[in-house]
Amino acid sequence: MSFSTHVLDAVAGRPAAGVRVRLEDAGGRVLAEGRTDGDGRIKGWDTAGAGVHRVVFDTGGYLAETFYPEVVIAFTVTDPAQHHHVPLLLSPYAYSTYRGS
């Protein structure tokens, strides 16, 4: 499976650079981890396997004050040959995500 994400800071109106992100399998095993780049992106994580995965965003480490210190998004991979893009739009008291392309 190929995975990417893009984190946007909705309050500042710009990409969220330096956010710690971790990709896990359903059992909690860490498949990949890193920080978003200057454009708020992580690109090109390649991991194997279908099934449920979780992407974990350390929002408390990025935002000085937040109701959500961590955002965990679970998603299902049915075709590991497809690319999976999971963006996060972030603010201190709300977040939104969708299946990107």
Short mmCIF file of C-alpha atoms in Angstrom, two decimals:
data_model
loop_
_atom_site.label_atom_id
_atom_site.label_comp_id
_atom_site.label_asym_id
_atom_site.label_seq_id
_atom_site.Cartn_x
_atom_site.Cartn_y
_atom_site.Cartn_z
CA MET A 1 0.00 0.00 0.00
CA SER A 2 1.21 3.47 -0.84
CA PHE A 3 0.18 6.14 1.70
CA SER A 4 0.33 9.94 1.92
CA THR A 5 -1.21 12.69 4.02
CA HIS A 6 -1.53 16.48 3.98
CA VAL A 7 -2.21 18.42 7.20
CA LEU A 8 -3.65 21.91 6.91
CA ASP A 9 -3.90 24.40 9.78
CA ALA A 10 -7.39 25.89 9.37
CA VAL A 11 -6.73 28.72 11.85
CA ALA A 12 -3.48 29.91 10.30
CA GLY A 13 -4.67 29.20 6.76
CA ARG A 14 -1.47 27.34 5.82
CA PRO A 15 0.09 23.88 5.83
CA ALA A 16 0.89 22.39 9.22
CA ALA A 17 4.65 21.77 9.09
CA GLY A 18 6.35 19.51 11.61
CA VAL A 19 3.34 17.49 12.77
CA ARG A 20 4.37 14.02 14.00
CA VAL A 21 2.48 11.28 12.16
CA ARG A 22 2.49 7.52 12.61
CA LEU A 23 0.92 4.78 10.48
CA GLU A 24 -0.15 1.60 12.28
CA ASP A 25 -1.76 -1.70 11.37
CA ALA A 26 -4.89 -2.96 13.15
CA GLY A 27 -2.78 -4.49 15.92
CA GLY A 28 -1.03 -1.22 16.70
CA ARG A 29 2.27 -2.19 15.07
CA VAL A 30 3.99 0.93 13.73
CA LEU A 31 4.47 0.67 9.97
CA ALA A 32 5.95 4.13 9.39
CA GLU A 33 6.46 7.40 11.25
CA GLY A 34 7.74 10.87 10.55
CA ARG A 35 6.91 14.58 10.46
CA THR A 36 5.08 16.63 7.88
CA ASP A 37 7.32 18.69 5.61
CA GLY A 38 7.17 22.46 5.04
CA ASP A 39 4.09 21.98 2.87
CA GLY A 40 2.35 19.90 5.57
CA ARG A 41 2.81 16.66 3.63
CA ILE A 42 4.12 13.16 4.07
CA LYS A 43 4.56 11.34 0.80
CA GLY A 44 5.55 7.91 -0.32
CA TRP A 45 5.17 5.65 2.67
CA ASP A 46 5.01 2.14 1.24
CA THR A 47 3.68 -0.61 3.45
CA ALA A 48 2.21 -4.00 2.74
CA GLY A 49 -1.19 -5.45 3.26
CA ALA A 50 -4.90 -5.08 3.14
CA GLY A 51 -7.04 -4.55 6.21
CA VAL A 52 -7.64 -1.86 8.79
CA HIS A 53 -4.92 0.73 9.31
CA ARG A 54 -4.68 3.78 11.58
CA VAL A 55 -2.97 7.08 11.00
CA VAL A 56 -2.18 8.93 14.23
CA PHE A 57 -1.52 12.69 14.24
CA ASP A 58 0.20 14.28 17.27
CA THR A 59 -1.92 17.43 17.20
CA GLY A 60 -1.04 18.31 20.81
CA GLY A 61 2.60 18.59 19.81
CA TYR A 62 1.70 21.01 17.03
CA LEU A 63 -1.06 23.19 18.52
CA ALA A 64 -0.31 25.16 21.70
CA GLU A 65 -3.89 24.61 22.89
CA THR A 66 -6.21 21.91 21.59
CA PHE A 67 -9.17 19.84 22.70
CA TYR A 68 -7.81 16.94 20.63
CA PRO A 69 -4.21 16.15 21.65
CA GLU A 70 -4.20 13.26 19.19
CA VAL A 71 -6.29 12.53 16.10
CA VAL A 72 -6.60 8.87 15.13
CA ILE A 73 -8.17 8.01 11.79
CA ALA A 74 -8.90 4.36 11.07
CA PHE A 75 -9.38 3.33 7.44
CA THR A 76 -9.72 0.10 5.49
CA VAL A 77 -7.40 -0.93 2.68
CA THR A 78 -9.17 -3.32 0.33
CA ASP A 79 -6.73 -3.02 -2.57
CA PRO A 80 -3.10 -2.62 -1.50
CA ALA A 81 -2.16 -1.77 -5.09
CA GLN A 82 -4.05 1.54 -4.81
CA HIS A 83 -2.61 4.73 -3.34
CA HIS A 84 -4.28 5.91 -0.12
CA HIS A 85 -4.27 9.63 0.73
CA VAL A 86 -5.79 10.72 4.07
CA PRO A 87 -5.70 14.52 4.58
CA LEU A 88 -6.42 16.31 7.86
CA LEU A 89 -7.87 19.81 8.21
CA LEU A 90 -7.02 20.90 11.74
CA SER A 91 -8.04 23.54 14.28
CA PRO A 92 -7.91 23.55 18.11
CA TYR A 93 -11.54 22.45 18.55
CA ALA A 94 -12.39 20.63 15.32
CA TYR A 95 -10.91 18.50 12.58
CA SER A 96 -12.06 17.04 9.29
CA THR A 97 -10.79 14.37 6.95
CA TYR A 98 -11.76 12.58 3.74
CA ARG A 99 -10.44 9.98 1.32
CA GLY A 100 -8.16 11.93 -0.98
CA SER A 101 -6.57 10.94 -4.24
#
